[in-house]
CSV table of C-alpha atoms (C1' of nucleotides) in Angstrom, one decimal:
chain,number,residue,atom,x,y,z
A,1,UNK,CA,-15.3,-13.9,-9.9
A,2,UNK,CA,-12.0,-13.4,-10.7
A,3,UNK,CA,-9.5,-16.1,-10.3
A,4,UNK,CA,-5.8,-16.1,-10.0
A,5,UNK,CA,-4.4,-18.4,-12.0
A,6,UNK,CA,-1.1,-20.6,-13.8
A,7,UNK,CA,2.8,-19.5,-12.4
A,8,UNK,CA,4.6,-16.7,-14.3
A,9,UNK,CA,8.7,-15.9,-13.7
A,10,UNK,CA,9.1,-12.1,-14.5
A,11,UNK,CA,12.9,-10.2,-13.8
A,12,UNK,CA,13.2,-7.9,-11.6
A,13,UNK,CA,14.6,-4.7,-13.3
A,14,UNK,CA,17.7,-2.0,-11.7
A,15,UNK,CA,15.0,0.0,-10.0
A,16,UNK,CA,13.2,-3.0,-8.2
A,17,UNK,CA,10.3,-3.2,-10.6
A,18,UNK,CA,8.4,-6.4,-11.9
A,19,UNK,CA,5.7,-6.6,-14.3
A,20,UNK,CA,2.8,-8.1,-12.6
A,21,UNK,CA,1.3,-11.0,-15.1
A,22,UNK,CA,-1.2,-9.4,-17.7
A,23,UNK,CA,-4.0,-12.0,-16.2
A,24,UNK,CA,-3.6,-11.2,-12.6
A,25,UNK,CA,-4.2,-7.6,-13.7
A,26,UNK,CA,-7.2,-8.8,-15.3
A,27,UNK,CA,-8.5,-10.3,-12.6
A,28,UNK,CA,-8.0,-7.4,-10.4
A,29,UNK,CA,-9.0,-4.7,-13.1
A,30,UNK,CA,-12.5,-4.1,-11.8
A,31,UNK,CA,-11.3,-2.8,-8.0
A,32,UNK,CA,-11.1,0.2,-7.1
A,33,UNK,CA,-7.7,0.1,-6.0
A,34,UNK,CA,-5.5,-0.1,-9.1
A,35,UNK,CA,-2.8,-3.0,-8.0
A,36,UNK,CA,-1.7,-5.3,-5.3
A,37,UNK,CA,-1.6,-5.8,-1.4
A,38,UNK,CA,1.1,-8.2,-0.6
A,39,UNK,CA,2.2,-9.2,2.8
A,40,UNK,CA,5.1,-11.8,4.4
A,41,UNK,CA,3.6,-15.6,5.0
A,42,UNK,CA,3.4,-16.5,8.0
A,43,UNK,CA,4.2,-20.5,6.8
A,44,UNK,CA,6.5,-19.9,4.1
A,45,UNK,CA,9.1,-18.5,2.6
A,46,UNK,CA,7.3,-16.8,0.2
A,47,UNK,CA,4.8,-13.6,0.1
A,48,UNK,CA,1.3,-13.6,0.0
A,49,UNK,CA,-0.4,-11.4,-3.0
A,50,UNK,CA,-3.9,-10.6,-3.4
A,51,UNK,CA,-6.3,-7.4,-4.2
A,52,UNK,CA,-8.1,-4.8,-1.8
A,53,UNK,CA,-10.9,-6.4,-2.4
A,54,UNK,CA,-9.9,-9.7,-0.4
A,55,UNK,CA,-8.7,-7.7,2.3
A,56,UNK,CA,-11.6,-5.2,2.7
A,57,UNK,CA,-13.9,-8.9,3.5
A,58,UNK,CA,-10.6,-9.8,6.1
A,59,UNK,CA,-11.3,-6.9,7.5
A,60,UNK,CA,-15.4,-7.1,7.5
A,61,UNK,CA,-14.4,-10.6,9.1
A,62,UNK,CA,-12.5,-8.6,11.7
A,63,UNK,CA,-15.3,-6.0,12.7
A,64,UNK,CA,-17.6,-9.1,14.0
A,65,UNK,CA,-15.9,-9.8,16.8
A,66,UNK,CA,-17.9,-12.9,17.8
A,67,UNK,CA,-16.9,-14.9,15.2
A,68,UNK,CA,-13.4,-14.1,15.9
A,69,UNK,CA,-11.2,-15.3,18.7
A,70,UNK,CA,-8.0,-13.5,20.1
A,71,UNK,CA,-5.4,-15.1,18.2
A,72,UNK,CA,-7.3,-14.4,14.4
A,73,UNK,CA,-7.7,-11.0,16.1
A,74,UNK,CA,-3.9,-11.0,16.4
A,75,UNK,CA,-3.6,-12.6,13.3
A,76,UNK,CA,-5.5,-10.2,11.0
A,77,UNK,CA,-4.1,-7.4,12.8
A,78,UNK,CA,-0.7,-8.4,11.7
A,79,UNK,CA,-1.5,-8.7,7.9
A,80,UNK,CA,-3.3,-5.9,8.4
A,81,UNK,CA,0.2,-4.0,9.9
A,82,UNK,CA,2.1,-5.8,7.5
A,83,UNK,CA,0.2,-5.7,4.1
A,84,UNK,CA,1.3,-3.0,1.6
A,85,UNK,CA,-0.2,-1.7,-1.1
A,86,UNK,CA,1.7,-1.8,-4.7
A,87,UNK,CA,0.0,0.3,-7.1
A,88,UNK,CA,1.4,-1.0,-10.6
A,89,UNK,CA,2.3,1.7,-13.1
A,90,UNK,CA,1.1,2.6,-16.5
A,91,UNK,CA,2.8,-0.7,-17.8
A,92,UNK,CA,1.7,-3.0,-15.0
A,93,UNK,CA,4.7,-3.3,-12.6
A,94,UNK,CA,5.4,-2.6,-9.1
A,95,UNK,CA,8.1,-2.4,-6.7
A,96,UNK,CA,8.3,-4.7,-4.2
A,97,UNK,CA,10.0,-3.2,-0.6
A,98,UNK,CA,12.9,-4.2,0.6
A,99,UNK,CA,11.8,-6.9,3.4
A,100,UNK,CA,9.3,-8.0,1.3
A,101,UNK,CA,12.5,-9.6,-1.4
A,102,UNK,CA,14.2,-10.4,2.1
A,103,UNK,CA,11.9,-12.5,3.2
A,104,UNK,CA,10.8,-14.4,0.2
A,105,UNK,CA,15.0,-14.7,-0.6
A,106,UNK,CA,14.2,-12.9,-3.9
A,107,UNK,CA,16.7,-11.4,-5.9
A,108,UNK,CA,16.8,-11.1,-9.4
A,109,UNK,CA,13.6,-12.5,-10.6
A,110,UNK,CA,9.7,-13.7,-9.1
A,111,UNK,CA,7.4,-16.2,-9.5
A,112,UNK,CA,4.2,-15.3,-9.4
A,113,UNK,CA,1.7,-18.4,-8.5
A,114,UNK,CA,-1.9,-19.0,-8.7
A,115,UNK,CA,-3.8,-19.9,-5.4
A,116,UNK,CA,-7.1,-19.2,-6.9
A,117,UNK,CA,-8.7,-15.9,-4.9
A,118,UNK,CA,-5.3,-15.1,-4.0
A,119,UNK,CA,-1.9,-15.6,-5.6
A,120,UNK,CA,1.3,-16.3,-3.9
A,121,UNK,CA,5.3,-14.4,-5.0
A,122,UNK,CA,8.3,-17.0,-4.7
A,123,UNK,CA,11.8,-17.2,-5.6
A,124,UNK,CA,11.2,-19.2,-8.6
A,125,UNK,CA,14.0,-22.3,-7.8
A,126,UNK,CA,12.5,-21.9,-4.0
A,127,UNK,CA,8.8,-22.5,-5.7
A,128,UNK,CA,10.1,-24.8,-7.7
A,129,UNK,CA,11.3,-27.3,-5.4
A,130,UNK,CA,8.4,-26.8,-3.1
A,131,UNK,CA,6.2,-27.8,-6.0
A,132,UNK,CA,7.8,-30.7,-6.3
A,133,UNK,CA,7.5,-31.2,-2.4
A,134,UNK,CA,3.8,-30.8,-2.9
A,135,UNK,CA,3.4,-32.9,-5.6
A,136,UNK,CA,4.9,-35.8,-4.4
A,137,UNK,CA,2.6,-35.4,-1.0
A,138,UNK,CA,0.0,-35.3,-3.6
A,139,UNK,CA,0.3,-38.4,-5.1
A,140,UNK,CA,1.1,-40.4,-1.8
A,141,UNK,CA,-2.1,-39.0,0.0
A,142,UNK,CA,-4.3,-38.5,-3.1
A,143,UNK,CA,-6.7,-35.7,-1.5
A,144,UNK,CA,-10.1,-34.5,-2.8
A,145,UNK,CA,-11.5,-31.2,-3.9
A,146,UNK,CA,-15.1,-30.5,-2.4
A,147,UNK,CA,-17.0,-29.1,-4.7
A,148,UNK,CA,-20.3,-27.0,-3.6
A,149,UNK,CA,-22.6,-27.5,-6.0
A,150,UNK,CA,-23.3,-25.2,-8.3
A,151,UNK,CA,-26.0,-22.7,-7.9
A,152,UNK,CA,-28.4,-22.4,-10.9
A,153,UNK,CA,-28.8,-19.4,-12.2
A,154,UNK,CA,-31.7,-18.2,-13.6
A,155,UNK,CA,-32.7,-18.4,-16.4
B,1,UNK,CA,-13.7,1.3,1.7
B,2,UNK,CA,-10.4,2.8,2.4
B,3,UNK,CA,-8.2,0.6,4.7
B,4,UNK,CA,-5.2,1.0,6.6
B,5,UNK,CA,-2.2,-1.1,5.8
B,6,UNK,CA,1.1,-1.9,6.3
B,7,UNK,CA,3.4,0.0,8.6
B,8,UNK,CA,5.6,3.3,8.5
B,9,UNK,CA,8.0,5.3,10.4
B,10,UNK,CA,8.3,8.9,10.6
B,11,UNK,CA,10.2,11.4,13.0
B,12,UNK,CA,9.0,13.5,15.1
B,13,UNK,CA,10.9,17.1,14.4
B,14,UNK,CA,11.8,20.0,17.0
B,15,UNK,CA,8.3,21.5,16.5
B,16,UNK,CA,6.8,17.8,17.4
B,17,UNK,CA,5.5,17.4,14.3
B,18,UNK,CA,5.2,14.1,12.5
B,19,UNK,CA,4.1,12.9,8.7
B,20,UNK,CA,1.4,10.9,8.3
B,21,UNK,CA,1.8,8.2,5.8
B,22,UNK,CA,0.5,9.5,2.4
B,23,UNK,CA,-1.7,6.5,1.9
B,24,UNK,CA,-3.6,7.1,5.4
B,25,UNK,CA,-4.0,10.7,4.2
B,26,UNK,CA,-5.1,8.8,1.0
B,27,UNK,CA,-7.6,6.9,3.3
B,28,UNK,CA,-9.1,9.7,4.7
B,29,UNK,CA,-9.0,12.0,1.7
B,30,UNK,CA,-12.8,12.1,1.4
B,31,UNK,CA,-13.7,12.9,4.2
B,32,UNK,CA,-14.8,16.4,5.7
B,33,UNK,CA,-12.5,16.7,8.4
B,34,UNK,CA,-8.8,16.8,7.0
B,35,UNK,CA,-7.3,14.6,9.5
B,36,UNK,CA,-7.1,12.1,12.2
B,37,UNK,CA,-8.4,11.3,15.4
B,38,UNK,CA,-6.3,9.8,18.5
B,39,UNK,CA,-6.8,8.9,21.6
B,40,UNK,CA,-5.0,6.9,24.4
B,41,UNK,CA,-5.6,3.0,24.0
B,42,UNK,CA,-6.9,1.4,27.2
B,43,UNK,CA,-5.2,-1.9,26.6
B,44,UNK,CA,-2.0,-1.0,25.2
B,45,UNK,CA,1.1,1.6,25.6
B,46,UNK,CA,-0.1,2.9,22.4
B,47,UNK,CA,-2.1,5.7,20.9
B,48,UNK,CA,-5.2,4.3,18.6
B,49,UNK,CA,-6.0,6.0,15.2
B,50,UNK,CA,-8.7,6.6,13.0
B,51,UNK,CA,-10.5,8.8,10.5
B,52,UNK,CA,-13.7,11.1,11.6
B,53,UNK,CA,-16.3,8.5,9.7
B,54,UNK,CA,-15.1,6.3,12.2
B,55,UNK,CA,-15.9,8.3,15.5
B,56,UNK,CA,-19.2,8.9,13.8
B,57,UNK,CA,-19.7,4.9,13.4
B,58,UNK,CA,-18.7,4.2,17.2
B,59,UNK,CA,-21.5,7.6,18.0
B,60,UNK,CA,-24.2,5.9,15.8
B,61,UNK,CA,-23.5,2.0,17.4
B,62,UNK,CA,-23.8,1.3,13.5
B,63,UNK,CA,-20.9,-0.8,13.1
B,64,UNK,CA,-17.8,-0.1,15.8
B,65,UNK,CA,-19.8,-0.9,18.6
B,66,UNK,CA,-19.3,-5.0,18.6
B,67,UNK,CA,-15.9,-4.0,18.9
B,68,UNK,CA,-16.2,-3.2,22.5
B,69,UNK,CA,-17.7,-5.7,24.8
B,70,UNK,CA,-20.3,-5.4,27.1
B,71,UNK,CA,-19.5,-2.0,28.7
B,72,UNK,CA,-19.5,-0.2,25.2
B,73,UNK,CA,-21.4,2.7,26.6
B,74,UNK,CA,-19.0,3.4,29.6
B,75,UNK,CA,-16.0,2.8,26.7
B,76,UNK,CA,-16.9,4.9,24.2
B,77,UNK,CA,-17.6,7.7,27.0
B,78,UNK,CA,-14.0,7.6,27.4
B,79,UNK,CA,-13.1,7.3,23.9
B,80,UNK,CA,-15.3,10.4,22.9
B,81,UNK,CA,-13.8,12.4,25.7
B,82,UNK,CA,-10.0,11.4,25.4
B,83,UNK,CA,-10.4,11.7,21.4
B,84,UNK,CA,-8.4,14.5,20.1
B,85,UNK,CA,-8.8,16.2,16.4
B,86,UNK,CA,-5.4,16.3,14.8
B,87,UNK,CA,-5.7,18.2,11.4
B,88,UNK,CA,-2.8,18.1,9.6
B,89,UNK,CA,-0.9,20.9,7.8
B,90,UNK,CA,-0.4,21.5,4.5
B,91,UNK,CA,2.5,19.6,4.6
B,92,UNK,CA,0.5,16.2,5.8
B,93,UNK,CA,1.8,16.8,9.3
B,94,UNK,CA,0.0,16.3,12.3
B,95,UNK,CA,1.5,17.4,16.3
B,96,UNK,CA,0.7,14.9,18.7
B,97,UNK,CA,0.2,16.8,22.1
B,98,UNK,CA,2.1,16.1,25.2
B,99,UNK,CA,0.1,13.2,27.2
B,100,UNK,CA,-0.1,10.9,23.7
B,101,UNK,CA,3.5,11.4,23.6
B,102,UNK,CA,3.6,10.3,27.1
B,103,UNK,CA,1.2,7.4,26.8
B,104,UNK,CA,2.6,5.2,24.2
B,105,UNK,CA,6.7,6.4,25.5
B,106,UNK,CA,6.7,8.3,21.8
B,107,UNK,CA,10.3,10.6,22.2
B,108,UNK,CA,11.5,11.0,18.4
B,109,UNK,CA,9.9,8.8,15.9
B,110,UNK,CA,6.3,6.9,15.9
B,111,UNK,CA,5.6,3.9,14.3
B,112,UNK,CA,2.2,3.9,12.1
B,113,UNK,CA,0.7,0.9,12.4
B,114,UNK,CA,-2.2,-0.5,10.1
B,115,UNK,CA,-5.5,-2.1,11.8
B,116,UNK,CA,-7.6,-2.2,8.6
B,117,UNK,CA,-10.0,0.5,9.4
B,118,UNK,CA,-7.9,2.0,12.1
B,119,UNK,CA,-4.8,2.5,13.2
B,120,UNK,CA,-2.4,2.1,16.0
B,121,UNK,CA,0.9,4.9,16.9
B,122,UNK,CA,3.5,3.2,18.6
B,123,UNK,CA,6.6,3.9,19.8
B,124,UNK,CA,9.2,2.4,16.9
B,125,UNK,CA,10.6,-0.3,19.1
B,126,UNK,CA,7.7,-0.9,21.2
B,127,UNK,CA,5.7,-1.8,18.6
B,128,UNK,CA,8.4,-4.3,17.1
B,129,UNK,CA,8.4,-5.9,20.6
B,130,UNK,CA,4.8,-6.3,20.6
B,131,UNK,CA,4.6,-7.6,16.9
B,132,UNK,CA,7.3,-10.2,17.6
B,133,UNK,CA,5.1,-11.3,20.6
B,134,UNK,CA,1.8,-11.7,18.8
B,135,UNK,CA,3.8,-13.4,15.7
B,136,UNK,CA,5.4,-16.0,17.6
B,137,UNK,CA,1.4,-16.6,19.4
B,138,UNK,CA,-0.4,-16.6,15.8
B,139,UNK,CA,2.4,-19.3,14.4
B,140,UNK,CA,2.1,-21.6,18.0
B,141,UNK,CA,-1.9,-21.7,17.9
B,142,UNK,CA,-2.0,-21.7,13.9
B,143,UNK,CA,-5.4,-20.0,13.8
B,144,UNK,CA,-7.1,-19.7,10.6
B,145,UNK,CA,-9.1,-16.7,9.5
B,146,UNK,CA,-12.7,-17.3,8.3
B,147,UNK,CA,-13.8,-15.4,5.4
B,148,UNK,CA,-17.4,-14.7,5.0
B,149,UNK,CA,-18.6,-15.6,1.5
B,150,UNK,CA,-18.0,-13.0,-1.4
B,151,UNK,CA,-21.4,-11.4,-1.8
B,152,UNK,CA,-21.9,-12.1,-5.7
B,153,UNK,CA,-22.2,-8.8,-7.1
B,154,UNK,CA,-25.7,-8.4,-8.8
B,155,UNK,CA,-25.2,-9.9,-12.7
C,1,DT,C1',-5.1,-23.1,-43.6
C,2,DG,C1',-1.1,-20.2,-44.2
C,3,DG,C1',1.2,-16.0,-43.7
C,4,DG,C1',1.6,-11.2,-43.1
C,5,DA,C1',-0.1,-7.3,-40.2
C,6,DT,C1',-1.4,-5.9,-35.8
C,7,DA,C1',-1.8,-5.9,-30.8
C,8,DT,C1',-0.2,-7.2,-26.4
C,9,DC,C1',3.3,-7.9,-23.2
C,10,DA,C1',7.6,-7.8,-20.5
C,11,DT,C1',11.4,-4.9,-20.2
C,12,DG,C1',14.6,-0.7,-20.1
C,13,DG,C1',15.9,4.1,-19.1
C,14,DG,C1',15.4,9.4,-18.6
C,15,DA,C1',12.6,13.1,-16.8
C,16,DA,C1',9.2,14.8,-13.7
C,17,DA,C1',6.4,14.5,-9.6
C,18,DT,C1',5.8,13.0,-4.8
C,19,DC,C1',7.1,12.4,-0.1
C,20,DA,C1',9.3,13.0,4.3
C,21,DT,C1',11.8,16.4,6.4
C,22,DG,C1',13.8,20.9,7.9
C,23,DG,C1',13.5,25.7,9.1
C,24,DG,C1',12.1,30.9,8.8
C,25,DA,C1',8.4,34.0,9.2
C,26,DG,C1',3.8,35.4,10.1
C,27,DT,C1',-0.4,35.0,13.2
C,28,DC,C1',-3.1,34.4,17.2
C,29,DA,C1',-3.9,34.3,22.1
C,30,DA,C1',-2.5,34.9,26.8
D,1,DT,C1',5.9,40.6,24.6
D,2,DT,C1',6.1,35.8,24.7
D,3,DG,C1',5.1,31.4,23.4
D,4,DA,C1',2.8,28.2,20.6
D,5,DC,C1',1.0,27.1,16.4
D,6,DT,C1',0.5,27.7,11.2
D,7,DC,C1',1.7,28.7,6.7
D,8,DC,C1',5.2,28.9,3.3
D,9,DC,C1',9.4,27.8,1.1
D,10,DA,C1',13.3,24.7,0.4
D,11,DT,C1',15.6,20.0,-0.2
D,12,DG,C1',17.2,15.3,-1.1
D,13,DA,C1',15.8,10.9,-2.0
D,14,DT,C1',12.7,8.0,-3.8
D,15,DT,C1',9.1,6.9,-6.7
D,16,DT,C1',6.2,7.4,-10.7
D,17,DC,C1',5.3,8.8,-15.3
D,18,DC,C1',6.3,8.7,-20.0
D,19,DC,C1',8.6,7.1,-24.1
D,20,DA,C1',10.9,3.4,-26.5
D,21,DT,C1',11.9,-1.6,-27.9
D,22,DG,C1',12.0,-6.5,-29.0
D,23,DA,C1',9.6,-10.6,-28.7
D,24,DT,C1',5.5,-13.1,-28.6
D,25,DA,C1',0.8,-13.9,-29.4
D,26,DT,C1',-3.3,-12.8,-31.8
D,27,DC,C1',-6.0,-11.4,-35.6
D,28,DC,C1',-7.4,-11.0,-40.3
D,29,DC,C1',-7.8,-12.0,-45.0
D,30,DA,C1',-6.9,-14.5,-48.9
DNA sequence: TGGGATATCATGGGAAATCATGGGAGTCAA
DNA sequence: TTGACTCCCATGATTTCCCATGATATCCCA
């Protein structure tokens, strides 16, 4: 499986256009849809980022409605209405709209950040102190990973 | 699978004719019947969206029928009869007739709304009423989505 | 192991295609 | 004939494609 990961700043060129990291596009080379879906956090400041393929099993979680109450029937429906697709061009950038920058307080240059099957986009000082926010937590409350062991393949 | 995402809005001209976004046309570009299908939503003041494949899904009981609750049968009578064929021109244009207009308070421009494998046509400031609602419920109750496992592919 | 050659990547800008939109003219049915 | 509906052409703005470049990273061979 593909993973997304490390943090990468890029610019932001005159027309709007940043490359998306050469490994994310790695990870995402396989899909049928050639680039990203991005849509506004609903937590942060920041915007989430991940490929059709994440959102096509959001979506197969939204078409079994018993497992689904009303509000992650709202909630899905709002990524849903608020994802967009970002195709990347021949060299591997896209455009992000308007709102999207608006939102996440971006200007003049991204940060693209490694969540693992998804990736999140941040105004890099704005990530930057939120990593240090994190961090810190970190240490005080020193969490734990579970890991699911790992299925033997065989052979 | 082709999804539909995000959200777009288009005008409606003097001939009541109205774009569909190119990526929904995208989403339905294999299909045999070049367009879309509406009909009235029972729930909402809004006009509910989809391709032909999906009609055929609710017909079969395949997939679309956990959508509806217990009175599917009754439900997807009414769908099936209030369910109009919208082809759309050359152009990508489709003419919403007079009681859709009328259902969902559509006057001059219509909001396209993404439901992952439908979609919603709202009236431009009705929807953004509605979406501000269901935000402001989705960040109180905090639900989380649950995503079925990722089916390894075989290999 | 070192250094040059090559490939990859992020970035920049001009040209061409796409998209949403508008309107005239032809076609079909009542 | 009249009205509604299509098809066709036109347009401005945006977006995408294509070519170019410097910097970095990687490879290859001695």
């Amino acid at each position: 499986m593909a993973l997304f990961l490390s943090t990468f700043v890029n610019r932001i060129d005159k027309k709007g256009r940043t490359s998306v990291p050469a490994t994310f596009r790695a990870a995402l080379a396989a899909q049928a849809f050639q680039g990203v879906v991005a849509y506004r956090s609903f937590t942060n400041a920041c915007v989430e980022g991940c490929g059709m393929d994440f959102m096509e099993r959001l979506s197969d979680g939204a078409q079994g409605l018993d497992a689904f109450s009303a509000e992650q029937e709202d909630l899905s429906a709002l990524i849903f209405a608020d994802a967009r697709q970002l195709p990347w061009d021949p060299e591997g950038r896209i455009s992000l709209p308007e709102d999207i920058l608006a939102h996440a307080g971006i200007t003049d240059a991204v940060a693209f950040v490694g969540k693992g099957q998804t990736f999140q986009i941040w105004q890099p000082e704005a990530y930057r102190a939120v990593e240090a926010e994190i961090r810190a937590r970190a240490l005080a409350s020193r969490p734990t990973l579970p890991l699911r062991p790992k299925i033997p393949a065989g052979g």
